[in-house]
Each structure stands twice: as structure tokens, then as C-alpha cells.
Short mmCIF file of C-alpha atoms and ligand atoms in Angstrom, two decimals:
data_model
loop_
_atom_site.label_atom_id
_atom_site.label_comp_id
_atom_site.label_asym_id
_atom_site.label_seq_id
_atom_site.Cartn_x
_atom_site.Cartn_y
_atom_site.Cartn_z
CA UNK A 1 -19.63 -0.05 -2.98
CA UNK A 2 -22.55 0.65 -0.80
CA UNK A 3 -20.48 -0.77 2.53
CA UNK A 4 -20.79 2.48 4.87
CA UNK A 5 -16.96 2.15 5.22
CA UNK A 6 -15.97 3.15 1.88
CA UNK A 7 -16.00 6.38 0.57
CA UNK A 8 -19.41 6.97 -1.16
CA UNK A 9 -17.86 7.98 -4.88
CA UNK A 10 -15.91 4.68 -4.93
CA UNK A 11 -17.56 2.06 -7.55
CA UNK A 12 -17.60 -1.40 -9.02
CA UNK A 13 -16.31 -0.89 -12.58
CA UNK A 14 -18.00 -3.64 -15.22
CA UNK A 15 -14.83 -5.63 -15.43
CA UNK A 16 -14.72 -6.22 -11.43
CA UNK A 17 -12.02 -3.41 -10.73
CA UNK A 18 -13.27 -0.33 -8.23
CA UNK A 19 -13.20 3.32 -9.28
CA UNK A 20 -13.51 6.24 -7.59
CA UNK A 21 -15.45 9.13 -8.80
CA UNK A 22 -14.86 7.36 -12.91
CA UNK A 23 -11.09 7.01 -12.18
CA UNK A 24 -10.44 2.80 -12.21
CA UNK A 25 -8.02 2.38 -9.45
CA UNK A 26 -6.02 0.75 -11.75
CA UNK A 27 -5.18 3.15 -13.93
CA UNK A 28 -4.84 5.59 -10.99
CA UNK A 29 -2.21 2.96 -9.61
CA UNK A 30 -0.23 2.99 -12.68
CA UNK A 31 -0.45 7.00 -13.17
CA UNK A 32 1.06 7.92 -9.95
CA UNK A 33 2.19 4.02 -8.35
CA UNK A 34 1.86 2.39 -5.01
CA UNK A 35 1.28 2.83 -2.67
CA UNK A 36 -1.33 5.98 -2.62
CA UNK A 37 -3.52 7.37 -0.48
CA UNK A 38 -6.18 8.58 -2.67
CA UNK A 39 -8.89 11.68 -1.23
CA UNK A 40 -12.74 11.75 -1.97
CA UNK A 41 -12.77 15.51 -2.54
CA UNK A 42 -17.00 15.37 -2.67
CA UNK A 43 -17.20 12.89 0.36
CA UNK A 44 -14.80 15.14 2.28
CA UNK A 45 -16.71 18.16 1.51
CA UNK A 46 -20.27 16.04 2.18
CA UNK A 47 -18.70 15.48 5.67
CA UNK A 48 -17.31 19.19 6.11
CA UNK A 49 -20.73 20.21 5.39
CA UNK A 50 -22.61 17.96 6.96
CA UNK A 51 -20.73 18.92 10.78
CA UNK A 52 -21.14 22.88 9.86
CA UNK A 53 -24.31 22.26 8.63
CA UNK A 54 -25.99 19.81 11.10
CA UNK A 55 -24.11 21.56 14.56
CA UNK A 56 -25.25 25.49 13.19
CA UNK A 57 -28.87 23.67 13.18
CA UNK A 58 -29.07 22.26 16.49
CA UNK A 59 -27.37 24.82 18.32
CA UNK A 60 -29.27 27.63 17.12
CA UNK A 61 -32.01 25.69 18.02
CA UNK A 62 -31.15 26.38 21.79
CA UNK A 63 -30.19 29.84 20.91
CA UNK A 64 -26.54 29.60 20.38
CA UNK A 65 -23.97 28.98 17.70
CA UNK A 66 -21.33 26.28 17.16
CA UNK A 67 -17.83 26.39 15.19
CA UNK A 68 -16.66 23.65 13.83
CA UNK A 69 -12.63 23.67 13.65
CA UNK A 70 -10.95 20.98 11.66
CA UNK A 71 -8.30 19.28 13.82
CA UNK A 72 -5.38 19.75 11.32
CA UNK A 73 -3.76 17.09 13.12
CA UNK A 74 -5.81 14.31 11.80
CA UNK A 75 -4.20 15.37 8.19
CA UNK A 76 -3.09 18.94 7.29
CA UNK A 77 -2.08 20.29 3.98
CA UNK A 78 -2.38 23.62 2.21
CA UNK A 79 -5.01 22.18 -0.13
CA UNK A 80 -7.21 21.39 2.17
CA UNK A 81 -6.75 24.07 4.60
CA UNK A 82 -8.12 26.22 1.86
CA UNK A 83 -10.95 24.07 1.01
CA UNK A 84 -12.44 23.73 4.67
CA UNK A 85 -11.77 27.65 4.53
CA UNK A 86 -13.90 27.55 1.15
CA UNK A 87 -16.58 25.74 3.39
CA UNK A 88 -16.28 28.01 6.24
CA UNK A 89 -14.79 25.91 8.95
CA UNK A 90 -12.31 26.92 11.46
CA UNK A 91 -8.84 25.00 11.98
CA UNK A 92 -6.70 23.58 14.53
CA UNK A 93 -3.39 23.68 14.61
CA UNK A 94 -1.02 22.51 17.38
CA UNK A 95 2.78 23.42 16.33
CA UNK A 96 4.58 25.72 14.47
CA UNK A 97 4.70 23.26 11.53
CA UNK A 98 0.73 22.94 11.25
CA UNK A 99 0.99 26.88 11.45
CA UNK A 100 3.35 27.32 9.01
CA UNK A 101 0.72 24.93 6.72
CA UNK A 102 -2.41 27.33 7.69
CA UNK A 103 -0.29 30.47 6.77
CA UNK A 104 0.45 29.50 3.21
CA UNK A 105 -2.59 28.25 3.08
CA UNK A 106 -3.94 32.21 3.59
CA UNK A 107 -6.71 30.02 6.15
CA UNK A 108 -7.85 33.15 8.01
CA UNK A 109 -6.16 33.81 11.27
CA UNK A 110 -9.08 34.54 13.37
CA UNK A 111 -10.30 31.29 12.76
CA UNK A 112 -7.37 29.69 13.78
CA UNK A 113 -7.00 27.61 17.75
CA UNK A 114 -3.67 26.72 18.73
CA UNK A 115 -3.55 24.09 20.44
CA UNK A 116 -0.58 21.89 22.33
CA UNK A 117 0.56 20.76 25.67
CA UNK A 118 4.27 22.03 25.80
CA UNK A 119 4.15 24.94 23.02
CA UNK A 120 7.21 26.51 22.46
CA UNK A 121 7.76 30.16 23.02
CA UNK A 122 8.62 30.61 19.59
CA UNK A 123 5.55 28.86 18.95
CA UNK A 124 3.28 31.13 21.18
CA UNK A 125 5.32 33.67 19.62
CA UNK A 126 4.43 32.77 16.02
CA UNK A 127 0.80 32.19 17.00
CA UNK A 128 0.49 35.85 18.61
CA UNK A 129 2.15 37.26 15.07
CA UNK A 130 -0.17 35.72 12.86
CA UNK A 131 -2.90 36.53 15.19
CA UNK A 132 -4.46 33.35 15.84
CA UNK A 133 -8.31 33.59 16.97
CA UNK A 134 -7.42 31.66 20.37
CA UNK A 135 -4.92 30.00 21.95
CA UNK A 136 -6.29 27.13 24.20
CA UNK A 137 -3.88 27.33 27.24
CA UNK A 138 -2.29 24.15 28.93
CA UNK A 139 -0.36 25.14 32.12
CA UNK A 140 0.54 28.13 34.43
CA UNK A 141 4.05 27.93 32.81
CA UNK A 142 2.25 28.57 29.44
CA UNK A 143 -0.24 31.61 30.70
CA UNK A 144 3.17 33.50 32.03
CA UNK A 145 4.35 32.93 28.58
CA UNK A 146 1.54 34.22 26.58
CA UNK A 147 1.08 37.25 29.25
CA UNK A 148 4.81 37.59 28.30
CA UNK A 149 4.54 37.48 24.77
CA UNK A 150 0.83 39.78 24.50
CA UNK A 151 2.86 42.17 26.17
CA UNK A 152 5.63 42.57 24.46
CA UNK A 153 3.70 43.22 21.17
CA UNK A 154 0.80 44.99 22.91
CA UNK A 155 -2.20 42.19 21.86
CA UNK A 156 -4.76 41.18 23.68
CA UNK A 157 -4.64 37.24 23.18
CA UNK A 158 -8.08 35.16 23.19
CA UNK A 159 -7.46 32.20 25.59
CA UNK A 160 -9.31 29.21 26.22
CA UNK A 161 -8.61 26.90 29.30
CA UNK A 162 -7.78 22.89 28.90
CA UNK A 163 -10.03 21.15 31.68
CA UNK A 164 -8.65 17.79 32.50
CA UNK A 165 -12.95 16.91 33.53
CA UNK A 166 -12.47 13.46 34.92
CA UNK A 167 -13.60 11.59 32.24
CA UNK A 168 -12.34 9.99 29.59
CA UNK A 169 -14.28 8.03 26.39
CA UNK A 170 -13.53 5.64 24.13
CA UNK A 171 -15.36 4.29 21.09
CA UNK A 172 -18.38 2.36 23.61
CA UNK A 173 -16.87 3.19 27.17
CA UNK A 174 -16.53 6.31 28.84
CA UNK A 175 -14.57 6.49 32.53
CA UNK A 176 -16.23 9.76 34.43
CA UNK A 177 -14.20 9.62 36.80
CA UNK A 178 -10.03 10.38 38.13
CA UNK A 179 -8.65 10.52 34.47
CA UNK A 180 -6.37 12.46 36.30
CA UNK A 181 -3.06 10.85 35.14
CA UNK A 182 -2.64 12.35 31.76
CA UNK A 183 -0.62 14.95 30.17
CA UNK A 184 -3.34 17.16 29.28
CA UNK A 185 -4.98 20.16 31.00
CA UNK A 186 -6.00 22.16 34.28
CA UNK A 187 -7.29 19.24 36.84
CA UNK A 188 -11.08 20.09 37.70
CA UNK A 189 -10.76 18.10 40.73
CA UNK A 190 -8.44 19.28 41.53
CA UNK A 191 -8.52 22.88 41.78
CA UNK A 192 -6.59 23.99 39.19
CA UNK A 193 -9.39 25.64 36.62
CA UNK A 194 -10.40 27.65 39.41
CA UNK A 195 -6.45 28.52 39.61
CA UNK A 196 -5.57 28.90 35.82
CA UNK A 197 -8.64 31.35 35.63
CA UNK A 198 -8.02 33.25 38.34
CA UNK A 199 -4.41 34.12 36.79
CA UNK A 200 -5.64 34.93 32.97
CA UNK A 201 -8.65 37.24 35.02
CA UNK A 202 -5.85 38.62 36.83
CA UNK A 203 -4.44 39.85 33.01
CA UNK A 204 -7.04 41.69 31.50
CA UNK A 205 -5.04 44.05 29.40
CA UNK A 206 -3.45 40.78 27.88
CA UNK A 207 -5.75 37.68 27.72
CA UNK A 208 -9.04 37.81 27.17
CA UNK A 209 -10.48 34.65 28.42
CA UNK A 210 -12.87 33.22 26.44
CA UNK A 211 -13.92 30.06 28.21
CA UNK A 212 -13.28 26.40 28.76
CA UNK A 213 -12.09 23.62 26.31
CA UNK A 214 -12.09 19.69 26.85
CA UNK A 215 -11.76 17.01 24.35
CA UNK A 216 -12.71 13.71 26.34
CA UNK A 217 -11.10 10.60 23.78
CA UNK A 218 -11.28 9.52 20.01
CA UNK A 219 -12.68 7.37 18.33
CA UNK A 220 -16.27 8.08 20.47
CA UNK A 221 -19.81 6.39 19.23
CA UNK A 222 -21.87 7.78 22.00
CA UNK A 223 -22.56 11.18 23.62
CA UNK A 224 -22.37 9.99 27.23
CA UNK A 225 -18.95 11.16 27.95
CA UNK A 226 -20.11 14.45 26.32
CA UNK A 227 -22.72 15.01 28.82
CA UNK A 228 -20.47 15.11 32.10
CA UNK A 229 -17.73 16.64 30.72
CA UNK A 230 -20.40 19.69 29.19
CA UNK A 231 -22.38 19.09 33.07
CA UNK A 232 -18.87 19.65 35.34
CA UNK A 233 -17.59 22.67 32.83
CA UNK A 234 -21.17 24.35 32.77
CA UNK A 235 -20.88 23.84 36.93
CA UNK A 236 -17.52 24.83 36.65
CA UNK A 237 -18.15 28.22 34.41
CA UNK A 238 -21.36 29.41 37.24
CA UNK A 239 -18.56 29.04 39.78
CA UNK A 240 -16.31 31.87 37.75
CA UNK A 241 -19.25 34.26 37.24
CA UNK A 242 -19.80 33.79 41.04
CA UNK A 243 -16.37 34.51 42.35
CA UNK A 244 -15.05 36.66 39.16
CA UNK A 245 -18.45 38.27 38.16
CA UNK A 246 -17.47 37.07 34.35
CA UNK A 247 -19.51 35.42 32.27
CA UNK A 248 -17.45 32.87 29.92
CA UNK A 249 -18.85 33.14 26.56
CA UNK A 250 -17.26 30.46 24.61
CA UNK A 251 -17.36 26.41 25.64
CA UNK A 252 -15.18 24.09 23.33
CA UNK A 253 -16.27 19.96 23.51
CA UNK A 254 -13.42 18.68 21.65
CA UNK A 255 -13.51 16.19 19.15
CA UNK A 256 -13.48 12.46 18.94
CA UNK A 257 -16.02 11.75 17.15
CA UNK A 258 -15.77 8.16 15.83
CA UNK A 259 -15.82 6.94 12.43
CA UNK A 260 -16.69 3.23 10.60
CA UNK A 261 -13.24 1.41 10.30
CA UNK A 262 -14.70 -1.47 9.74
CA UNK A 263 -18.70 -3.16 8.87
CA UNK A 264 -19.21 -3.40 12.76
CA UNK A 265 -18.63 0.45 13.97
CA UNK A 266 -21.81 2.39 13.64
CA UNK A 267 -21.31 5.75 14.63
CA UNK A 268 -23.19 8.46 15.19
CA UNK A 269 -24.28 10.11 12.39
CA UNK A 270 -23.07 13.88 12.55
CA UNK A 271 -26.69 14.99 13.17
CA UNK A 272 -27.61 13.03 15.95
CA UNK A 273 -24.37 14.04 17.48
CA UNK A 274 -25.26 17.60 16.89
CA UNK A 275 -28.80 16.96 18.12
CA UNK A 276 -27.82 15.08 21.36
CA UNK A 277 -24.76 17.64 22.31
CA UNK A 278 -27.20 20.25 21.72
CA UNK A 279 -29.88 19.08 24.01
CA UNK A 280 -27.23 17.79 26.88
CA UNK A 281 -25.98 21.41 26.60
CA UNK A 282 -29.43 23.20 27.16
CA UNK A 283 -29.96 21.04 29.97
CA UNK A 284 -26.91 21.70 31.71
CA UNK A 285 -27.05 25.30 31.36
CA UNK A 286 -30.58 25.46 32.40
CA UNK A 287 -29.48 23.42 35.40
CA UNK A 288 -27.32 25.74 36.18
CA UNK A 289 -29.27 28.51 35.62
CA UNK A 290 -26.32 29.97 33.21
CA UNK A 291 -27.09 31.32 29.71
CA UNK A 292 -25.80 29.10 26.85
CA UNK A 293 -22.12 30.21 25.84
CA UNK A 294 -21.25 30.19 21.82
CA UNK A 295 -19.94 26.57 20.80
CA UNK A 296 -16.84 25.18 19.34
CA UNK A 297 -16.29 21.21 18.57
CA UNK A 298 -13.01 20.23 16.71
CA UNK A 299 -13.36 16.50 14.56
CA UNK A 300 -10.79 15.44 13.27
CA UNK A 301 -10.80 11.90 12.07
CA UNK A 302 -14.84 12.49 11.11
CA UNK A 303 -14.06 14.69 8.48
CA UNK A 304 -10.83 13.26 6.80
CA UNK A 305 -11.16 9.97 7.61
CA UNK A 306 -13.93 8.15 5.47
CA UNK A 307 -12.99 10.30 2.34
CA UNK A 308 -9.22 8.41 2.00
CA UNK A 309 -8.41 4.78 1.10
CA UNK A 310 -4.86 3.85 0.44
CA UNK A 311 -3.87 1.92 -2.41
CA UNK A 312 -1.28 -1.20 -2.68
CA UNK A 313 0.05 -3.30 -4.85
CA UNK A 314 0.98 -6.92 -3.55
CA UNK A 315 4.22 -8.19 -3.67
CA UNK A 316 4.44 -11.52 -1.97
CA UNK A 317 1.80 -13.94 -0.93
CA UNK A 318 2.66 -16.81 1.34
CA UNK A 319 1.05 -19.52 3.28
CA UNK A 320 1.57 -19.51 6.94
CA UNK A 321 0.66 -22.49 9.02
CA UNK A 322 -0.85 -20.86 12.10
CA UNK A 323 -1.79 -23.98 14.00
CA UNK A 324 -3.27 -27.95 13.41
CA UNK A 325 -6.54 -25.75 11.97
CA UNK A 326 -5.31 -22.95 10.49
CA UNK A 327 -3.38 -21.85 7.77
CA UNK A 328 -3.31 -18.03 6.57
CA UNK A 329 -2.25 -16.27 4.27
CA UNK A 330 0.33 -13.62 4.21
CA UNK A 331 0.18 -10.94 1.96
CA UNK A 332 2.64 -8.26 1.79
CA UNK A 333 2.07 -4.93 0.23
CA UNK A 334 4.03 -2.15 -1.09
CA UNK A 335 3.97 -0.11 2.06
CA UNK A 336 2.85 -0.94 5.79
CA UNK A 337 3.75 0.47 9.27
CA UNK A 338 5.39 3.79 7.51
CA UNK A 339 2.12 4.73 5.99
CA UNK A 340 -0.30 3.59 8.39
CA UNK A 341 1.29 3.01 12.29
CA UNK A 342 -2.04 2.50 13.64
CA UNK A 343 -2.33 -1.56 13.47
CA UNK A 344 0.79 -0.93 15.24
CA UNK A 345 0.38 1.44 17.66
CA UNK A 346 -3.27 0.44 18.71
CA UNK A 347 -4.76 -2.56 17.10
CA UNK A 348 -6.40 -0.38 14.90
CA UNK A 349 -8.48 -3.07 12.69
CA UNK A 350 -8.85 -2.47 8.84
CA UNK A 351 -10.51 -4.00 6.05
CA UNK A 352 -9.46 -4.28 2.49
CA UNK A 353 -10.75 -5.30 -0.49
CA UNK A 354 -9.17 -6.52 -4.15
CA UNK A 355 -9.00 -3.18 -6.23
CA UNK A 356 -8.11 -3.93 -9.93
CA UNK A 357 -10.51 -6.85 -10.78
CA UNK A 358 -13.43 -9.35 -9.37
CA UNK A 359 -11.31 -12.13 -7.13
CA UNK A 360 -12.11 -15.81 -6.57
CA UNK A 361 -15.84 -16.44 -4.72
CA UNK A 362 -13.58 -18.64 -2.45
CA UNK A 363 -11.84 -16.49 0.29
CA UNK A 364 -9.20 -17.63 2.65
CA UNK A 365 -8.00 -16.40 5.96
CA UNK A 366 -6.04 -13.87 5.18
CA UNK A 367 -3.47 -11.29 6.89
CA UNK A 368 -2.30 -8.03 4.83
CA UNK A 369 1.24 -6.74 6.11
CA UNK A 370 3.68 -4.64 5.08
CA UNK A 371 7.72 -4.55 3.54
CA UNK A 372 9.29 -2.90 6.90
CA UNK A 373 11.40 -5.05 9.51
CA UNK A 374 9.14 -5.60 12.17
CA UNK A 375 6.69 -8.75 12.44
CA UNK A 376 4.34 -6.02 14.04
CA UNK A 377 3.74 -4.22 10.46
CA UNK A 378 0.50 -5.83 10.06
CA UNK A 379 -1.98 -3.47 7.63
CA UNK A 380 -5.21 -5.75 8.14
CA UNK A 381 -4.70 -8.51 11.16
CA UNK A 382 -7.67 -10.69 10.00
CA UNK A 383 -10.31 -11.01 7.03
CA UNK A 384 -11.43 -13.63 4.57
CA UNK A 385 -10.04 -12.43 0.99
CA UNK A 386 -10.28 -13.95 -2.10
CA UNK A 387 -7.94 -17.57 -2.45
CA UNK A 388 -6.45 -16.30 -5.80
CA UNK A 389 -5.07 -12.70 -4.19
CA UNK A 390 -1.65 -12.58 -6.42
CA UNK A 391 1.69 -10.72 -6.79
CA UNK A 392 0.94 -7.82 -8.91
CA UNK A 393 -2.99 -7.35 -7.75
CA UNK A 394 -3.89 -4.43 -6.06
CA UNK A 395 -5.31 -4.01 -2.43
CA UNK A 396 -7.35 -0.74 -1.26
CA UNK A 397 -7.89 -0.13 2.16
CA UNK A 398 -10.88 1.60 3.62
CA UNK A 399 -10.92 4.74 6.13
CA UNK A 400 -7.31 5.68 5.96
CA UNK A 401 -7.81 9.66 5.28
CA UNK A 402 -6.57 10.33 8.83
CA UNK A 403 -3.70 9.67 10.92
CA UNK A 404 -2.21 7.91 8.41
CA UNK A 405 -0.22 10.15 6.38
CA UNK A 406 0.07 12.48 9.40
CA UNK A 407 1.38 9.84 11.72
CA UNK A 408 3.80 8.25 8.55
CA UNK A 409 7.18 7.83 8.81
CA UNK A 410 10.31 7.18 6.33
CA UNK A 411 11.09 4.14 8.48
CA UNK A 412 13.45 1.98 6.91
CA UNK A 413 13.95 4.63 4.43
CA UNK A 414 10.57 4.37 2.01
CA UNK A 415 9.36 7.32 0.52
CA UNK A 416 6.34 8.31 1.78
CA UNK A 417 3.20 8.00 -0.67
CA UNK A 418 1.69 10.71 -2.11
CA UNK A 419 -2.05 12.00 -1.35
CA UNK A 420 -3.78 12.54 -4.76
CA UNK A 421 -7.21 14.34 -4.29
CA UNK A 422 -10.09 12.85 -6.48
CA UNK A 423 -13.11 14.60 -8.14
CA UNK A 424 -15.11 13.53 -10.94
CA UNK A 425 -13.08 16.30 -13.30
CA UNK A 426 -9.55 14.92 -12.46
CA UNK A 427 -6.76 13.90 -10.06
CA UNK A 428 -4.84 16.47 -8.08
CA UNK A 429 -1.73 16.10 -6.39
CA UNK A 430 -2.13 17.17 -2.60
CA UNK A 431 1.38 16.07 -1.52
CA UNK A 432 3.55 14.48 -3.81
CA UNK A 433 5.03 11.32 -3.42
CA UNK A 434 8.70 11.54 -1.52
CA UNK A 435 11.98 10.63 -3.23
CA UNK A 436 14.82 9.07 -2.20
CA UNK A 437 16.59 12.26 -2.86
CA UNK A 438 14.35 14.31 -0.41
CA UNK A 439 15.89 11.54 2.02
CA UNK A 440 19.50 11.77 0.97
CA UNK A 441 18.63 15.91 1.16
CA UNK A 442 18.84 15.73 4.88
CA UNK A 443 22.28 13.88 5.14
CA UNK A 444 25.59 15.85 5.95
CA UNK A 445 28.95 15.22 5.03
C1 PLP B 1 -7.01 14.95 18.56
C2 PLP B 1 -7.81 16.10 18.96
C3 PLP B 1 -8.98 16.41 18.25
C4 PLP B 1 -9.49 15.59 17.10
O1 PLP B 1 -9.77 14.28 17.42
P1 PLP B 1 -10.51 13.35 16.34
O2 PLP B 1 -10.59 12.02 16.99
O3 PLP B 1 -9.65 13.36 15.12
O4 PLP B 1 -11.83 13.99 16.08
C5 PLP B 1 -9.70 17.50 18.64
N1 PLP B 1 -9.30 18.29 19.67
C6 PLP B 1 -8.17 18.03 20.36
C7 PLP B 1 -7.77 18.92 21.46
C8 PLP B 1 -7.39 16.92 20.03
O5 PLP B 1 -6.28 16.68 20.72
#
């Protein structure tokens, strides 16, 4: 499949069915069922490597260095926390939960973020324990509680600010200015950075502040957004050295970094990202007249998201007379809203293709959904598919590796689908599928 929105080990088989990396989805389908979301362990680690790889260039280019921490929240287990450790990338966690993941996972603690708007003191708590490499701070409440906690166990705690910078990108657009009415962050506008800092300066012996941290949107194809957030944090960081005398030495730019969900998106490969960020950040620090701090940037979706494709089988098909012109056709698969919300939640648009064999030349309008009680579970709202698309066929869907699983739900009480990690040597079970007695597990008397 040489469509830029598959993942690059899946294949035409000579019969008409895909494979990925050998396996024929088919046979994959009736090893482990539908539906699946199935991993491209090399086009993962391709993507892993191609972010550490292409970022370490271009930054020490300008004399610096740049992290790359996985956002765990895109899709988190323990077998992939310990590959990206394998690869040398840092993670992100942002609960106890994606903790408790990274700590069986042995991922090493000091390159570990926490992240999280309303963290629970438990949560700093369990973060300060296991000795996580910073905790990126959200509110005053929160910087009393960490002060609290480094002192009752006698740590010093990394910190790193959230900047709420006034701007705010997504996929082609970027607003730069008053994204002020959000949940996250210290408001540059108004005031607050200078505020927050002021407080963790105030507690050396506890919080060692490392520097500022903004993630601007998802799902971004351009660096534009990039370059005034990075311009108003570099501005923002000359101000602290001139009232505090401290130089910050770390800057974080988020993540957000958008992927191809369908033939349309082109996004920016991960080296002209790296390249662009690089040069917008030597630019605003020579503006500024500040040396270059040490870099962190934290994709998510860019990693994960490519490398999975769920699998379904079709259960019903059915003609729907839309309007005089148009008729479409309903197809309902084996899962739907529970595994992937995002059709739901946001229009999210994506495209699927027959996966077991070579369908009809002649396509029709077509609409995939799902089996759950809501006219919204729509899996694909619109694309031409083949006119003899049957009960029984199977349907693969392209780009689902993140915030799919970890946004799933056991709404109307499916199981949720396992995540089966592919490699040319074999099949490995990530997660295993759910059963209904894990559901009935949770029920009381
Ligand atoms: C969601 C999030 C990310 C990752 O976003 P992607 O779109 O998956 O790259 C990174 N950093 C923070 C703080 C986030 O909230």
C-alpha cells in the first residue's frame, strides 16, 4: 500500500487481501477476532527514531540538545514504554494510572514528566516517590503542594512552568492571540508566569525550576504557532534572568504534531519540523540576546499514530436513501464509538479500505458505522467503497494507533479489542482483548 496513510509494512497479498509485515489480515482476524487494533512495531520504531534522530540533529546544530518524550497519553502500555526506553526516548505521563504503567514498565524515572492540570496529591505524591525527572506545574495551588510534598521527603523536585502563550494551533490555523479561556496553564498576559516563577524561585531548597513548557494544539501541519509561542517564552525567560538573575535552562514546545488521517493531510515530515523549530528557536534567542536553553518536545499522536490500523469485520450492510440523488450505504462493523470516539467527539475523518480480498472496481457511496446505540457512532462518515462490501468481509482502518484505544470505552458493555503488536517474526499481544467477565468483575452484590 504505498498511500502515505497506511502503515509502511502493510501489503497487497496476491489474492487481493492486505498483510502486514507477511501476516494476511485475514488470518490475523481469525487468530485473535474483531475487532483489533493491530501495531507496526518497525513503523513505530521508524517514527521513534526518526523524532530522536532528526530533533538531536537540528538542535545541536544551534548548539543545544532536544528530548523527545512520548506523550503516553496518545496510547500507553508497558510494552511500549519499554521499547521507546529501548530507543532512548523520554515519557509523559499525566496520572497516577499512566505512572503506575511507566513503573512496571522499569521506564527510567529521570526521564519521566508528569504532567496534568488538577494532579492529585497522591499523585504528586507518587510522582516525588518514584522520582520523576520533572513535574510540569499547572497552578499556585499545585506549587504549594509539591513544596509540601519535596519537603516532607527532603527532594529537591525539577519543575517546569505551563505558559498559557496566547496562541493556540490547529492542523492549518493558528490563533496568536487571547487563548486565554482554557483550562491549561500560567496566563502570559496576564501576569501569572512572572507570578508562578517568582514562588518556585522563592523555594530553592525544594524546586528546582527548570524552565517553561507550552504545548499550543494537536493535530498541527505548520510551525507558525511554534514560532510565537517559542518568541513570547524566550521574551518571557530574559525577563526572569533580569528580575531573578536565573538563567532557565530547559524550554519544552509541546507536541501536536499532526499526522495523515486521510490522502489530503500532508504533514510535516519530522525533519522539517525539527529543522524549522530549530531555526525559529536560534532566532528568538538571538533576538533576545539569551543563550539557547536544552530542548524538550512531547508527540504524541506522531509516533503511535500511523503505526496502528484497526481491524473489523462487517456485520450488516444496508441501503440508505439519503435524498432524490443519493443513496448510501451503511455498513456496520464489529465495533465503533467504543473503540474509536473520535468521529464522535470531533469529526475526526477516516478512511478504510476492504482487508481480506480485492472488492468490486465499482464503488458506492459508502458510510462505515458501528454496533453501539447512538446514530452518532459513525467510524468513516464518507468514502466510495467497493458495491459488493458484504457481511462477513473485513474492513481496516488507517491511522488509528492513537487515541483510540486510550480514549475507548466499554460503552454498551463491548469488550474492548485487543492491541496485537506486529513484526515480521510474529504477533505479540500488547493488551489483550477484554472479557465479559473483566466487566461482570467490577459488579457488587
Ligand atoms: C496531548 C499532549 C501532547 C501530545 O499531543 P499529540 O497531538 O499527541 O502530539 C503533548 N504535550 C501535552 C502537554 C499534551 O497535553
Amino acid at each position: 500500500m504505498a498511500d502515505h496513510i497506511w502503515p509502511s509494512g502493510l501489503t497487497e497479498t496476491v489474492d487481493g487481501g492486505l498483510a502486514l509485515h507477511g501476516h494476511a489480515l485475514r488470518d490475523l482476524a481469525a487468530a485473535y477476532g474483531t475487532p483489533a487494533y493491530l501495531v507496526d512495531v518497525p513503523d513505530l520504531i521508524a517514527r521513534a527514531r526518526a523524532f530522536r534522530d532528526e530533533f538531536a540533529t537540528a538542535f545541536e546544530a544551534i548548539g543545544t540538545t532536544c528530548d523527545v518524550f512520548y506523550a503516553g497519553k496518545a496510547f500507553l502500555c508497558t510494552a511500549l514504554a519499554r521499547l521507546l526506553d529501548a530507543e532512548g526516548l523520554s515519557l509523559d505521563v499525566c496520572t497516577s494510572g499512566e505512572l503506575a504503567v511507566a513503573t512496571r514498565a522499569g521506564f527510567p524515572s529521570e526521564r519521566t514528566g508528569m504532567h496534568g492540570n488538577n494532579k492529585s496529591v497522591a499523585e504528586i505524591e507518587a510522582a516525588v516517590e518514584h522520582g520523576v525527572g520533572r513535574i510540569i506545574v499547572d497552578s499556585m495551588v499545585e506549587i504549594e503542594r509539591v513544596v509540601a510534598t519535596a519537603r516532607r521527603r527532603g527532594v529537591r523536585v525539577g519543575v517546569m512552568l505551563r505558559v498559557k502563550t496566547g496562541v493556540e494551533a490547529h492542523t492549518h490555523e493558528f490563533i496568536a492571540t487571547a487563548h486565554e479561556d482554557q483550562k491549561f496553564g500560567f496566563s502570559l498576559a496576564g501576569g501569572q508566569v512572572r507570578e508562578a516563577a517568582a514562588e518556585v524561585l522563592r523555594h530553592p531548597d525544594e524546586l528546582h525550576l527548570l524552565g517553561f513548557h507550552s504545548h499550543i494544539g494537536s493535530q498541527i501541519f505548520d510551525s507558525d504557532g511554534f514560532r510565537v509561542a517559542a518568541e513570547r517564552l524566550i521574551a518571557m525567560q530574559l525577563q526572569i534572568a533580569q528580575e531573578h538573575g536565573v538563567v532557565l535552562p530547559e524550554l519544552d514546545l509541546g507536541g501536536g504534531f499532526g499526522i495523515a488521517y486521510v490522502p489530503e493531510d500532508e504533514p510535516l515530515t519530522p525533519r522539517e519540523m525539527a529543522t524549522q523549530l530549530a531555526a525559529i528557536l536560534r532566532a528568538a534567542c538571538e533576538e533576545a540576546g539569551t543563550p539557547v536553553p536544552r530542548v524538550s518536545i512531547e508527540p504524541g499522536r506522531a509516533i503511535i499514530g500511523p503505526a496502528g490500523i484497526t481491524l473489523y469485520e462487517v456485520g450488516t450492510v444496508k441501503p440508505v436513501q439519503v435524498d432524490e440523488d443519493l443513496t448510501r450505504s451503511y455498513i456496520s462493523v464489529d465495533g465503533g464509538m467504543s473503540d474509536n470516539p473520535r468521529p464522535a467527539l470531533y469529526e475526526a475523518d477516516y478512511v478504510a479500505t476492504l482487508a481480506n480480498r480485492l472488492g468490486d472496481d465499482k464503488t458506492t457511496q459508502s458510510r462505515v458505522v458501528g454496533k453501539h446505540c447512538e446514530s452518532g457512532d459513525i467510524v468513516v462518515r464518507d468514502q466510495q467503497l467497493p458495491v459488493d462490501v458484504r457481511p462477513g468481509d473485513l474492513l481496516a482502518v488507517a491511522a488509528t494507533g492513537a487515541y483510540c484505544r486510550a480514549l475507548s470505552s466499554q460503552y454498551n458493555h463491548v469488550t474492548r479489542p485487543p492491541v496485537l503488536a506486529i513484526t515480521r517474526d510474529g504477533v505479540r499481544t500488547w493488551l489483550r482483548r477484554e472479557t465479559i467477565d473483566d466487566l461482570l468483575a467490577l459488579e457488587g452484590e
